[in-house]
mmCIF file of C-alpha atoms and ligand atoms in Angstrom:
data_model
loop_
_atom_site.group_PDB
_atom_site.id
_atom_site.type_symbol
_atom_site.label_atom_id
_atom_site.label_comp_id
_atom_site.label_asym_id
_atom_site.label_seq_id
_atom_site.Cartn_x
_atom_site.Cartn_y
_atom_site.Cartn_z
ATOM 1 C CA UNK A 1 3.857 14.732 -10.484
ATOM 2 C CA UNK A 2 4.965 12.752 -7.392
ATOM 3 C CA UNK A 3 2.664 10.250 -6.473
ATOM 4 C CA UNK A 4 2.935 11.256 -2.755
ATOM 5 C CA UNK A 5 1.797 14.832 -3.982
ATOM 6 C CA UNK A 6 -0.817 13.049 -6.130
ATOM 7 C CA UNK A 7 -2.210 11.197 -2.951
ATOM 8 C CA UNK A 8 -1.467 14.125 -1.108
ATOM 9 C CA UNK A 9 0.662 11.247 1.711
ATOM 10 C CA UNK A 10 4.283 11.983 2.994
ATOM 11 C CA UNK A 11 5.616 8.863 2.501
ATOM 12 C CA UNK A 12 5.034 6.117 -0.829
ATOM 13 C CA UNK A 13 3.544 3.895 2.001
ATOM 14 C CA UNK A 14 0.085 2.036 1.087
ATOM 15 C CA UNK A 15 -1.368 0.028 3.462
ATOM 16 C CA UNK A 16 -3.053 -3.050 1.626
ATOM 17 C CA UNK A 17 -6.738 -2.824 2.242
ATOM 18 C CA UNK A 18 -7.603 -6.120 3.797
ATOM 19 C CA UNK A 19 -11.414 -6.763 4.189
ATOM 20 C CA UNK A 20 -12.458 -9.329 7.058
ATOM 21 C CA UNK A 21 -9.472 -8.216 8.789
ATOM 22 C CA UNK A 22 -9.345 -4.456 9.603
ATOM 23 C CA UNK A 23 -11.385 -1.007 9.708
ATOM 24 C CA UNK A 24 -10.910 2.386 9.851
ATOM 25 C CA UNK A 25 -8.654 2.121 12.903
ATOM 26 C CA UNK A 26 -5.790 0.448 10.835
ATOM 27 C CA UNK A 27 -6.609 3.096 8.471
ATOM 28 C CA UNK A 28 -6.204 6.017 10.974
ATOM 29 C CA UNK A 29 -2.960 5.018 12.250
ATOM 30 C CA UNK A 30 -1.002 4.458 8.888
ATOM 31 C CA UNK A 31 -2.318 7.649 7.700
ATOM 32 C CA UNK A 32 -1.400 10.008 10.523
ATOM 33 C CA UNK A 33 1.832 8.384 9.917
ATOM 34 C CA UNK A 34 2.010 9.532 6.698
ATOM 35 C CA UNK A 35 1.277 6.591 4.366
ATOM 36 C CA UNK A 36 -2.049 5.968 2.769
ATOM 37 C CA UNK A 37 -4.310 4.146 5.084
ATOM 38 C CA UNK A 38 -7.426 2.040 3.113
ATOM 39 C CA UNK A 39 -10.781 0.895 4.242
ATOM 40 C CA UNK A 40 -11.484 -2.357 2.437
ATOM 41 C CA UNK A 41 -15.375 -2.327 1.642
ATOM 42 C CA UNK A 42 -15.984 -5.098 -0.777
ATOM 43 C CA UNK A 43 -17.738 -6.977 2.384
ATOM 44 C CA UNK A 44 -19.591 -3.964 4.055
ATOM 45 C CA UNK A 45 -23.477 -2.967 3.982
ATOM 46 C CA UNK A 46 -24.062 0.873 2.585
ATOM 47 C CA UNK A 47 -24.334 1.762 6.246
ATOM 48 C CA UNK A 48 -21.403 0.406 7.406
ATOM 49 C CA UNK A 49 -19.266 2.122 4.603
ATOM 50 C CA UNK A 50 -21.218 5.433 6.126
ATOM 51 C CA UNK A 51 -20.079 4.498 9.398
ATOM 52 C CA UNK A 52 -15.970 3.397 8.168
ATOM 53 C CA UNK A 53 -16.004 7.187 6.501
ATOM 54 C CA UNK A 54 -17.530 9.031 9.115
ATOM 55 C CA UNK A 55 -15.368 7.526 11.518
ATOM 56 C CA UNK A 56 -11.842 7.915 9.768
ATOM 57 C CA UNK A 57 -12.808 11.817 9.221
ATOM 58 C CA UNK A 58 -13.722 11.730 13.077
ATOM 59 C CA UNK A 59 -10.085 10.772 13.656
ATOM 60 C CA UNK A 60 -8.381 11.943 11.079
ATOM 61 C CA UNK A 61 -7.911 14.842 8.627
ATOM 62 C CA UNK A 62 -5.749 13.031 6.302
ATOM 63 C CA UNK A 63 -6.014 11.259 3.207
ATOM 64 C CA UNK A 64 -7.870 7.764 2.600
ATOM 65 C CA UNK A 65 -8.443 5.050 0.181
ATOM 66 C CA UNK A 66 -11.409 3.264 -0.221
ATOM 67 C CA UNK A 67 -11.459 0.041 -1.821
ATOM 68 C CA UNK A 68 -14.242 -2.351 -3.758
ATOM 69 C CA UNK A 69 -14.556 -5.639 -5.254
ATOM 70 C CA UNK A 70 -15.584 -5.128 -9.762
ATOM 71 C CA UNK A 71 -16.197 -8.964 -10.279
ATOM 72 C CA UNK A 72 -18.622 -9.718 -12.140
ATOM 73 C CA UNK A 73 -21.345 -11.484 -10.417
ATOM 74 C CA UNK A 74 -21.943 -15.371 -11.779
ATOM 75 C CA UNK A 75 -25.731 -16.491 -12.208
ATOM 76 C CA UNK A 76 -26.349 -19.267 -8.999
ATOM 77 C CA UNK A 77 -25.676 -22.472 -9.770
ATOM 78 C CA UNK A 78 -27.974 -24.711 -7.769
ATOM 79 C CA UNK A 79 -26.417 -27.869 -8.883
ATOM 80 C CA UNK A 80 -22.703 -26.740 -7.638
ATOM 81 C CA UNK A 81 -23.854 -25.369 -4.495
ATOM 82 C CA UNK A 82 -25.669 -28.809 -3.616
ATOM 83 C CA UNK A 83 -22.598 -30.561 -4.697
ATOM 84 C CA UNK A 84 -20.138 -28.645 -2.691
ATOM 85 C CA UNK A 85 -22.067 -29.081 0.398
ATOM 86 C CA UNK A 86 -22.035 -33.059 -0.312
ATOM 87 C CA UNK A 87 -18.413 -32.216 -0.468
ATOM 88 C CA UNK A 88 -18.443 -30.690 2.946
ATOM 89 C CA UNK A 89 -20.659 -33.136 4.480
ATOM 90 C CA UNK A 90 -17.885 -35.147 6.600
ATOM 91 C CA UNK A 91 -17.032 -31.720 8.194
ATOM 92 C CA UNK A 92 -20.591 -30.731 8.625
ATOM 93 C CA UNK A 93 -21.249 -33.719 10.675
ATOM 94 C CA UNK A 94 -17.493 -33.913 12.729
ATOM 95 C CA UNK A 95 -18.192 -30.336 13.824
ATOM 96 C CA UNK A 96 -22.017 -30.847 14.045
ATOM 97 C CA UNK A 97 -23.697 -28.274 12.267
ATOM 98 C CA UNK A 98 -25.867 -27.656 9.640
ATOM 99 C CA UNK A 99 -25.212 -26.225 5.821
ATOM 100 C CA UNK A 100 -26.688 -22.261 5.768
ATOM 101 C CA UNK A 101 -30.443 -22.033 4.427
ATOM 102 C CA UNK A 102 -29.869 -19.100 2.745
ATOM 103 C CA UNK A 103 -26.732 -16.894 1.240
ATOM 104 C CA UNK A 104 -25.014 -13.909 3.857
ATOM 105 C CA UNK A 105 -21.989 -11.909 3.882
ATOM 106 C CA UNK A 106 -21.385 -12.514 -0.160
ATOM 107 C CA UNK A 107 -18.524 -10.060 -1.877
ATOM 108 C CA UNK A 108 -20.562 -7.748 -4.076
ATOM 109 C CA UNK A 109 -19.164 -5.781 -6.668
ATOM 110 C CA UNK A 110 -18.990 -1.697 -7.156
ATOM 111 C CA UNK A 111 -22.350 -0.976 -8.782
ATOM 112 C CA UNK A 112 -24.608 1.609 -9.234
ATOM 113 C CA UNK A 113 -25.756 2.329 -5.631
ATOM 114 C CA UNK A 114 -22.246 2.037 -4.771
ATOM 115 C CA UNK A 115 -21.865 5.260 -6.718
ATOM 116 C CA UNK A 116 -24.873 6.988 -5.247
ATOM 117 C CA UNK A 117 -23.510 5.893 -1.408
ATOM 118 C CA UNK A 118 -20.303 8.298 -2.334
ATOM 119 C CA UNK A 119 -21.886 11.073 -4.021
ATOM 120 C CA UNK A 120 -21.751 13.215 -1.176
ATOM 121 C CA UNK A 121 -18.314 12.308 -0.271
ATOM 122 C CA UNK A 122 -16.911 12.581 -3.647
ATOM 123 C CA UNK A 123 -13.933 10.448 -2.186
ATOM 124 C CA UNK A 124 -10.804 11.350 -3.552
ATOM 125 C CA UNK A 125 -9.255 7.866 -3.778
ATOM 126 C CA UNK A 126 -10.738 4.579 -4.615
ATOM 127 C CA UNK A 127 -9.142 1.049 -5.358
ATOM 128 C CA UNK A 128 -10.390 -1.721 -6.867
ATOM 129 C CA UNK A 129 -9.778 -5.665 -6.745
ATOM 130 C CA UNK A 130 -10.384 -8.159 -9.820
ATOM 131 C CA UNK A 131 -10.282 -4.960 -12.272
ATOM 132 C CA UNK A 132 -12.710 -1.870 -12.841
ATOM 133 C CA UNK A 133 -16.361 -1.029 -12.259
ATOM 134 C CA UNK A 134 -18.455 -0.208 -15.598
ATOM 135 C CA UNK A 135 -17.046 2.769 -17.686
ATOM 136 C CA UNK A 136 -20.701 4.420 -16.743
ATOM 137 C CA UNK A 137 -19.409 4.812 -13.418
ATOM 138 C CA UNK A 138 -16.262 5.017 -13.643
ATOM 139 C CA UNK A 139 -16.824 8.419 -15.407
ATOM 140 C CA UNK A 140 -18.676 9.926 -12.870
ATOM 141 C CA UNK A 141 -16.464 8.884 -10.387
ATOM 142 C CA UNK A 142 -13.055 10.614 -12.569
ATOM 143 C CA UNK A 143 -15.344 13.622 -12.869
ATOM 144 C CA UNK A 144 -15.194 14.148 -8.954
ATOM 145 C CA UNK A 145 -11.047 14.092 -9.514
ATOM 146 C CA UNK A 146 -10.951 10.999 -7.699
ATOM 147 C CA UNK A 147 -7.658 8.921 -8.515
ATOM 148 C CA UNK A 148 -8.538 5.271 -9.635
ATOM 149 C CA UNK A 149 -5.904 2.961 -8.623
ATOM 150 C CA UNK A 150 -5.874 -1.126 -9.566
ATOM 151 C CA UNK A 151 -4.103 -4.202 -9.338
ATOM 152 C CA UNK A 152 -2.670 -6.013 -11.913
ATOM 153 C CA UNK A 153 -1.313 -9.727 -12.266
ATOM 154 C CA UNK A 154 0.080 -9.945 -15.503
ATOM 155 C CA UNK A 155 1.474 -7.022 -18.286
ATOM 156 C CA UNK A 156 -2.075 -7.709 -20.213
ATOM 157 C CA UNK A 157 -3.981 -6.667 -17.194
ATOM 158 C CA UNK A 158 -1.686 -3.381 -16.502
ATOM 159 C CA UNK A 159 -2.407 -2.532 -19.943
ATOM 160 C CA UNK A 160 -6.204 -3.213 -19.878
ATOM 161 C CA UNK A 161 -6.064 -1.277 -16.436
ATOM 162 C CA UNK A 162 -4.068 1.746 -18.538
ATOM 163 C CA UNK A 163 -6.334 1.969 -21.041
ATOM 164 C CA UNK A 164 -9.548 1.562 -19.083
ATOM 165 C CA UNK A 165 -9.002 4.352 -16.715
ATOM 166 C CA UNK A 166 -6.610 3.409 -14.084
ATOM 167 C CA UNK A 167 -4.176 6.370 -12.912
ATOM 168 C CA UNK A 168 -2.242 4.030 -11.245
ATOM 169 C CA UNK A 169 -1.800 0.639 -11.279
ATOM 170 C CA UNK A 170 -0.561 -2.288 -8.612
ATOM 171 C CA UNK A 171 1.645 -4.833 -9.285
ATOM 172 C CA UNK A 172 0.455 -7.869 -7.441
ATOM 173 C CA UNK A 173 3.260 -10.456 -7.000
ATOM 174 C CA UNK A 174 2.282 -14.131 -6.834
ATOM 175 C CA UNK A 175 3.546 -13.704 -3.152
ATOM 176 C CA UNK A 176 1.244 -11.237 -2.067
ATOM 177 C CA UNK A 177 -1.335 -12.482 0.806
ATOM 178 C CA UNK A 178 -5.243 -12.876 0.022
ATOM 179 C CA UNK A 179 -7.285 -12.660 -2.991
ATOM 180 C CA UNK A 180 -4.898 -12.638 -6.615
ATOM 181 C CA UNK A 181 -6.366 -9.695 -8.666
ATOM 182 C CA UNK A 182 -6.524 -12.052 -11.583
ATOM 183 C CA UNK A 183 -9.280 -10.577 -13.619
ATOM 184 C CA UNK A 184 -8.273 -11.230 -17.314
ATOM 185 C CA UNK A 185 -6.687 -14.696 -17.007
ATOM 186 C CA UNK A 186 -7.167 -17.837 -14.185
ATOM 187 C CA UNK A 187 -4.363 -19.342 -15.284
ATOM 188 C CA UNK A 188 -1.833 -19.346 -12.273
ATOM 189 C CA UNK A 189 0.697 -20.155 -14.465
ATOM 190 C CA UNK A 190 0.986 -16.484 -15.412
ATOM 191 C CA UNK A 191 1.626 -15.397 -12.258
ATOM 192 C CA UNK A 192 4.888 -13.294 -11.535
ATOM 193 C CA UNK A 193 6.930 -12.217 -8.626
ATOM 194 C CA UNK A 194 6.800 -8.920 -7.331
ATOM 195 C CA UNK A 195 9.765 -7.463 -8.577
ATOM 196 C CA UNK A 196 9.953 -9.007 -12.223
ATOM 197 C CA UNK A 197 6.038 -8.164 -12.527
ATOM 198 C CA UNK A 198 7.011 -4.375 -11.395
ATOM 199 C CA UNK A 199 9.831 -4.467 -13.764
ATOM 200 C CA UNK A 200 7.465 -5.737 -16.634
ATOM 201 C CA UNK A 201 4.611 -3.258 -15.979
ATOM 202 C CA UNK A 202 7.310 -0.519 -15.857
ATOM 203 C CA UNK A 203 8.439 -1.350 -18.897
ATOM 204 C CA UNK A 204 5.106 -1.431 -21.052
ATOM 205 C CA UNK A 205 2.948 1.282 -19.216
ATOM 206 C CA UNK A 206 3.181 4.846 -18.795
ATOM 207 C CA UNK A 207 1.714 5.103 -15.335
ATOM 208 C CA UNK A 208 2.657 5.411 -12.032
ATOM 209 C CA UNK A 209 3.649 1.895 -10.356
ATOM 210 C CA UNK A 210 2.956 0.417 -7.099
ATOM 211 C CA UNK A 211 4.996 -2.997 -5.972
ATOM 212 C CA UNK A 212 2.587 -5.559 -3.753
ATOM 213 C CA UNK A 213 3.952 -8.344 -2.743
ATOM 214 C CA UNK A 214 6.178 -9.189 0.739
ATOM 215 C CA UNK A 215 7.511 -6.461 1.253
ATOM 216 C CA UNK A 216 8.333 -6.161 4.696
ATOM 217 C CA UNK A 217 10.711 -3.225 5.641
ATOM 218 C CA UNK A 218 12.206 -0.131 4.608
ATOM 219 C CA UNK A 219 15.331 -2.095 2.648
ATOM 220 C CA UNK A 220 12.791 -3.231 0.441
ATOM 221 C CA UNK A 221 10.611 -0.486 -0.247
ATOM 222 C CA UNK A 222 13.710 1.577 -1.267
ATOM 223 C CA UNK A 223 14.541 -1.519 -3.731
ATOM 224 C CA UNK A 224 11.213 -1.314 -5.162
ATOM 225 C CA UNK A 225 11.851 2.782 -5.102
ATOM 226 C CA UNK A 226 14.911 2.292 -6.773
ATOM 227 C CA UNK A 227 13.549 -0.400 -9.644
ATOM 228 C CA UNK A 228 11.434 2.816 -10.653
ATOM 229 C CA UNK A 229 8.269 2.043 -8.469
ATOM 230 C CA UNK A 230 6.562 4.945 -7.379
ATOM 231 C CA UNK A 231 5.240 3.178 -3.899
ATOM 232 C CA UNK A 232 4.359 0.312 -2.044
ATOM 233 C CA UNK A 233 1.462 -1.409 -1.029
ATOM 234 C CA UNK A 234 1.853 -3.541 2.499
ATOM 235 C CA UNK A 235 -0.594 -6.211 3.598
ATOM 236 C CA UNK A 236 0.297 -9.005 5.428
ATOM 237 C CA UNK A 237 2.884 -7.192 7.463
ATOM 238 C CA UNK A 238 0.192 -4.941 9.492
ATOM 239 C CA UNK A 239 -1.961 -8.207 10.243
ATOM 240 C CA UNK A 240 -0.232 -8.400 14.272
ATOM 241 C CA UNK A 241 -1.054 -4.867 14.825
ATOM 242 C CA UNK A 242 -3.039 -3.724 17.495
ATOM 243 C CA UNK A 243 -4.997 -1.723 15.114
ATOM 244 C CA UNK A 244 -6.410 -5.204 13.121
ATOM 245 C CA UNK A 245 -8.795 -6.965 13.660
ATOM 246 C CA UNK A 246 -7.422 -10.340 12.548
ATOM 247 C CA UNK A 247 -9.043 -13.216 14.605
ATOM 248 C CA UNK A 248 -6.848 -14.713 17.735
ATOM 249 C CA UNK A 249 -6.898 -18.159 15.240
ATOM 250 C CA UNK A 250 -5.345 -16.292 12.359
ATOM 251 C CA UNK A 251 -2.495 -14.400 15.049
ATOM 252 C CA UNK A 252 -1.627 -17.230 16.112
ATOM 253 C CA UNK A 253 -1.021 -18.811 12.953
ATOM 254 C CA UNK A 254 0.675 -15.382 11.735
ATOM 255 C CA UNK A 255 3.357 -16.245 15.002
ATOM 256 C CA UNK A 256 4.643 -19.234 13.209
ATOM 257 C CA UNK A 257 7.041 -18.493 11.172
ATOM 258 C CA UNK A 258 7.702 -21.861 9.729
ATOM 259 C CA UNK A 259 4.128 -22.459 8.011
ATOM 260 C CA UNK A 260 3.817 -22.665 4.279
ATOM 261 C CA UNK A 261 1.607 -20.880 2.067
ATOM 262 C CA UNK A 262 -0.799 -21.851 -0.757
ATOM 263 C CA UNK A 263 -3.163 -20.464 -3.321
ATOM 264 C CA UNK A 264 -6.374 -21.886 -2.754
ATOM 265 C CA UNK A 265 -9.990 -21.871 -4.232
ATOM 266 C CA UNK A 266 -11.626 -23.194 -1.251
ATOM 267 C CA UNK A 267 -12.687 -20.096 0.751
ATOM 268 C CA UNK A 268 -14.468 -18.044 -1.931
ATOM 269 C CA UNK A 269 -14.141 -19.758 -5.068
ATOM 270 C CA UNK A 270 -11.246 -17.299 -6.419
ATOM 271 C CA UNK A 271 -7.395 -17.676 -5.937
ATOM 272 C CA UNK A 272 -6.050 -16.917 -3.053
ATOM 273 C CA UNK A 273 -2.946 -17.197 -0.642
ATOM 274 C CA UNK A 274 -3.199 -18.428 2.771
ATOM 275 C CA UNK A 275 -1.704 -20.340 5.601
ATOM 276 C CA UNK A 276 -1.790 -23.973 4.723
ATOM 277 C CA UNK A 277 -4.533 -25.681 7.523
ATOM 278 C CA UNK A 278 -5.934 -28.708 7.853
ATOM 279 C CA UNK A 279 -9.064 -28.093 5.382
ATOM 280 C CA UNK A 280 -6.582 -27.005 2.374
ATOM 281 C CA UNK A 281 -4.542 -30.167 3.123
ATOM 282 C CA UNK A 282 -7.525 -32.504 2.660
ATOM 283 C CA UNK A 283 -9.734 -30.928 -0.187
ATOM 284 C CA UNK A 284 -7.066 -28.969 -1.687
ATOM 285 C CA UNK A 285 -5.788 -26.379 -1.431
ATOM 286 C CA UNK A 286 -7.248 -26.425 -5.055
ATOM 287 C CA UNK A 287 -10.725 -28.127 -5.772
ATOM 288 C CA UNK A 288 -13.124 -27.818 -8.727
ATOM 289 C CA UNK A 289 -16.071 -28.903 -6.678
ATOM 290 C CA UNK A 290 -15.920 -25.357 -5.110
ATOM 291 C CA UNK A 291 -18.656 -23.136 -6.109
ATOM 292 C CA UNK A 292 -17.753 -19.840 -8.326
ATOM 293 C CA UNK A 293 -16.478 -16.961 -6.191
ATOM 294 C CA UNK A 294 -18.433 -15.497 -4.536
ATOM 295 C CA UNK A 295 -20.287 -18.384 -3.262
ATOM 296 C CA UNK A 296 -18.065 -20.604 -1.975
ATOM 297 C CA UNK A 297 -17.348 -18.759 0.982
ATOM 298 C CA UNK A 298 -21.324 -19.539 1.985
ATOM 299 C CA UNK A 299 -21.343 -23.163 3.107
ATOM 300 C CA UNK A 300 -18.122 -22.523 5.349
ATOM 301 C CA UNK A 301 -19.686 -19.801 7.099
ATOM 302 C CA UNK A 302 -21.574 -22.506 9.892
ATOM 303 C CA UNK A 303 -17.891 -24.178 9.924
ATOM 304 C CA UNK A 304 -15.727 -21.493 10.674
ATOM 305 C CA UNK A 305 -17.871 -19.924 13.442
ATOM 306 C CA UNK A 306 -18.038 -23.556 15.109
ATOM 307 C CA UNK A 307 -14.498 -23.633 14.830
ATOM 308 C CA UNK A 308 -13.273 -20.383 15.439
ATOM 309 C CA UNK A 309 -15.358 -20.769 19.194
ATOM 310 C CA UNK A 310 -13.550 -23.636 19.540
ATOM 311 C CA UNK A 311 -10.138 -22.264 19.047
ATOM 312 C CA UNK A 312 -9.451 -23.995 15.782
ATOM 313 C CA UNK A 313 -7.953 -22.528 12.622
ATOM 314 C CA UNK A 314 -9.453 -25.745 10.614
ATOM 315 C CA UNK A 315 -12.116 -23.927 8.402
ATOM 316 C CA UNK A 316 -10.756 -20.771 8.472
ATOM 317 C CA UNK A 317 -9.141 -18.425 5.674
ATOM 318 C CA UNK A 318 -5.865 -17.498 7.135
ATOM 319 C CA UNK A 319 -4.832 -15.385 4.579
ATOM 320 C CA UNK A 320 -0.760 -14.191 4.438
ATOM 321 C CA UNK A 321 1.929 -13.406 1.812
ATOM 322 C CA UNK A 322 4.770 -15.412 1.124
ATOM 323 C CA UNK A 323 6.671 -13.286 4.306
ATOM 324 C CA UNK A 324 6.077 -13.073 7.405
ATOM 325 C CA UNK A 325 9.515 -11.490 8.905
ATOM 326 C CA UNK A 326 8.003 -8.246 9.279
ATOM 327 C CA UNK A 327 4.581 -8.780 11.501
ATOM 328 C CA UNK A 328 4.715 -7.445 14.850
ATOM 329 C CA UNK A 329 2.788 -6.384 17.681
ATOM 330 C CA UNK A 330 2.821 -2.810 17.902
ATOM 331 C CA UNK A 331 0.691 -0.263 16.680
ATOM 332 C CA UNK A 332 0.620 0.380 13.076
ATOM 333 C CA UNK A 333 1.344 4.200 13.869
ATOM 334 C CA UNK A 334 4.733 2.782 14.497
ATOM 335 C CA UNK A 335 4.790 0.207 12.200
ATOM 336 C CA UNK A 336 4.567 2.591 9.349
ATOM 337 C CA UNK A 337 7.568 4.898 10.227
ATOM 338 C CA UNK A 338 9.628 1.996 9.635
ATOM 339 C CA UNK A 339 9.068 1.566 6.668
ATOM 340 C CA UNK A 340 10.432 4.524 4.907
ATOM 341 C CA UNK A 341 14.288 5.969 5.649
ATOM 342 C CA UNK A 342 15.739 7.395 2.973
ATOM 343 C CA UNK A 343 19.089 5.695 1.643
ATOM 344 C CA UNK A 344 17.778 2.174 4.312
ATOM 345 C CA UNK A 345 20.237 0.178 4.846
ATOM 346 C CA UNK A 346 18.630 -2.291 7.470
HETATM 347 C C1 LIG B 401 -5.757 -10.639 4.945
HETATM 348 C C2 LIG B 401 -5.721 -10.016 3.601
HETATM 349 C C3 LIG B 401 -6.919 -9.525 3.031
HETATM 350 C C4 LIG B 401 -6.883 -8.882 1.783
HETATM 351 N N1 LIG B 401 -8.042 -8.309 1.300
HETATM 352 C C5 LIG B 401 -7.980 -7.492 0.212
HETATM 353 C C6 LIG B 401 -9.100 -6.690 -0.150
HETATM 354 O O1 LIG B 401 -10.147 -6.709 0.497
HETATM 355 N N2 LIG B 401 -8.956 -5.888 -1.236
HETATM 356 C C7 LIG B 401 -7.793 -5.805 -1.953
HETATM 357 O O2 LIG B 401 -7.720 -5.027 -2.908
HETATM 358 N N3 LIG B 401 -6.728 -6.560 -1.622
HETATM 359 C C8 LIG B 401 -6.790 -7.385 -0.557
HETATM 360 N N4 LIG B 401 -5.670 -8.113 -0.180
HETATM 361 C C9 LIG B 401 -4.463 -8.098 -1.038
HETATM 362 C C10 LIG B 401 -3.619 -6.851 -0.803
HETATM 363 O O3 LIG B 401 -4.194 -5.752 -1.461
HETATM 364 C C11 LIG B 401 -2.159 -6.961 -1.306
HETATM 365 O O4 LIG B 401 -2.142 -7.340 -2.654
HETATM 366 C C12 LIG B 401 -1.295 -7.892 -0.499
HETATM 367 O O5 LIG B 401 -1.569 -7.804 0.873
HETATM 368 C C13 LIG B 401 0.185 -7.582 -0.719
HETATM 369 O O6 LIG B 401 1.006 -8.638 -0.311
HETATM 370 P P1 LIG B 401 1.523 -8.859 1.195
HETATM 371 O O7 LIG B 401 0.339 -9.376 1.928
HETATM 372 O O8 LIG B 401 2.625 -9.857 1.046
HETATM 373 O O9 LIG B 401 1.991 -7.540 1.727
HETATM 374 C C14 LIG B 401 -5.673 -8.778 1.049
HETATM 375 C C15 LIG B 401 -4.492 -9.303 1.607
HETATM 376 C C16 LIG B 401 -4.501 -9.902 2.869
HETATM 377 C C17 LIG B 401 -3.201 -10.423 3.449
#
């Protein structure tokens, strides 16, 4: 079957869930256009995912995704969390503020009461980030019919995600924006481009493919299409809509055409591409002093905030793919229609 008739979308149009920088609203508008809109909620409370669902149905009767975090938690490490804020001392004391006291706003995995939270809703589509939650629950949630859907890094990882449960799988390009999927390796060495990693995962697994990875417009889609992909997943290109909610720092920096990306460990403790600022240029954009993900993202917190009120980028994640050419500042409604003509030439 069609994966547009499996998602029950017009168009093979994914919008990337992006948590920290869009809600429901982004969601709405891609998928009354058609396309699958997502509702990232590795970063939300249990009420808060109540309130993303309840207010997507309220606007719309079309299909949704909703996406989690399945890394596994690491045990606090005192010792590297003391260290890393001796590491960001300097910055504490330029910007004047103090380390946190105690740990907020940390990415939890899909777990148990996860489950329980979408009982009721039995929701038809879920993705997850960094690999799969525990078979136990990932039974329960096929039993509802829900379609699982994954990213992948490498060829091991699509076939992990195969045989572990995934009905589709994503094929995360080293170009994509945010957080690399990386789950089986953390070597960035093995990291491929969009197109030969969709070529290699369509090669070795049976499932249904889905390129991520700067993709921009509807010329590339259909090359993806044509490759044997059966739909894309956008990010980075949605980030100027009206729709998101990325910061006024991060537009601005989204305007520029001319910066350089980076992977970086700095924000969270995981890989992941971003805008190269002024805080990736001095401790990085690679350090091992930063804690294990999720914890790095802690001691910033105070930093960012300070910054952010002051108009500087300097401490903050500014995540983007590779390409830009694509952002603009319309509503993602729009947006979306572009991105699918049949036989594109433009
Ligand atoms: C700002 C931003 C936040 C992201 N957050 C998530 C997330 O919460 N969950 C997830 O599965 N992927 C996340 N991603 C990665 C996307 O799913 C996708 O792989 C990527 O956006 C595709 O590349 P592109 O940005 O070049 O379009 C994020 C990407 C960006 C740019």
């Amino acid at each position: 079957m069609n994966i547009c008739k499996q998602l029950g979308i017009d168009i093979p149009i994914i919008q990337a869930p992006m948590a920290g920088v869009q809600d429901w609203q982004l969601a709405v508008a891609v998928s009354n256009a058609g396309g699958l809109g997502s509702i990232p909620c590795g970063m939300l409370s249990p009420e808060k995912i109540i309130e993303e669902i309840t207010s997507f149905q309220s606007h719309s009767d079309k299909p949704y995704n909703l996406n989690f975090f399945c890394h596994e938690m690491p045990q606090l490490n005192p010792k590297q969390i003391a260290e890393w804020e001796k590491t960001l001392t300097p910055f504490f004391k330029k910007l004047e503020v103090q380390p946190p006291s105690e740990f907020s706003g940390l990415r939890r995995p899909f777990d148990e009461k996860t489950l329980e939270l979408l009982r009721p809703f039995r929701s038809p589509i879920l993705s997850f980030h960094f690999g799969l939650p525990p078979n136990s629950l990932l039974t329960e949630l096929k039993s509802w019919g829900t379609k699982i859907i994954s990213s992948a890094t490498t060829v091991e990882e699509g076939l992990w995600l195969e045989v572990n449960g995934a009905d589709m799988v994503i094929a995360q390009g080293v170009e994509a924006g945010g957080h690399r999927a990386m789950f089986l390796t953390k070597d960035h060495s093995t990291q491929m481009g969009t197109i030969e990693l969709t070529k290699q995962l369509l090669t070795h697994l049976s499932l249904p493919i889905i390129s991520a990875g700067a993709i921009t417009n509807s010329k590339q889609t259909q090359r993806h299409l044509k490759f044997g992909a059966s739909a894309v997943q956008i990010g980075t290109t949605y980030l100027l809509c009206h729709e998101a909610k990325t910061s006024t720092v991060h537009r601005q920096a989204l305007k520029d055409q001319t910066r350089d990306t980076a992977l970086t460990n700095l924000f969270s403790g995981r890989l992941a591409r971003g805008m190269i600022n002024t805080f990736m240029e001095k401790l990085g954009p690679i350090n091992e002093k930063a804690p294990d993900f999720p914890y790095a993202s802690n001691a910033l917190t105070p930093l960012r905030r300070k910054a952010e009120s002051l108009n500087s980028e300097e401490f903050s994640p500014l995540w983007s793919g590779t390409n830009r050419s694509g952002c603009q500042e319309i509503s993602a409604y729009e947006l979306t229609k572009t991105f699918y003509h049949q036989n594109s030439s433009n």
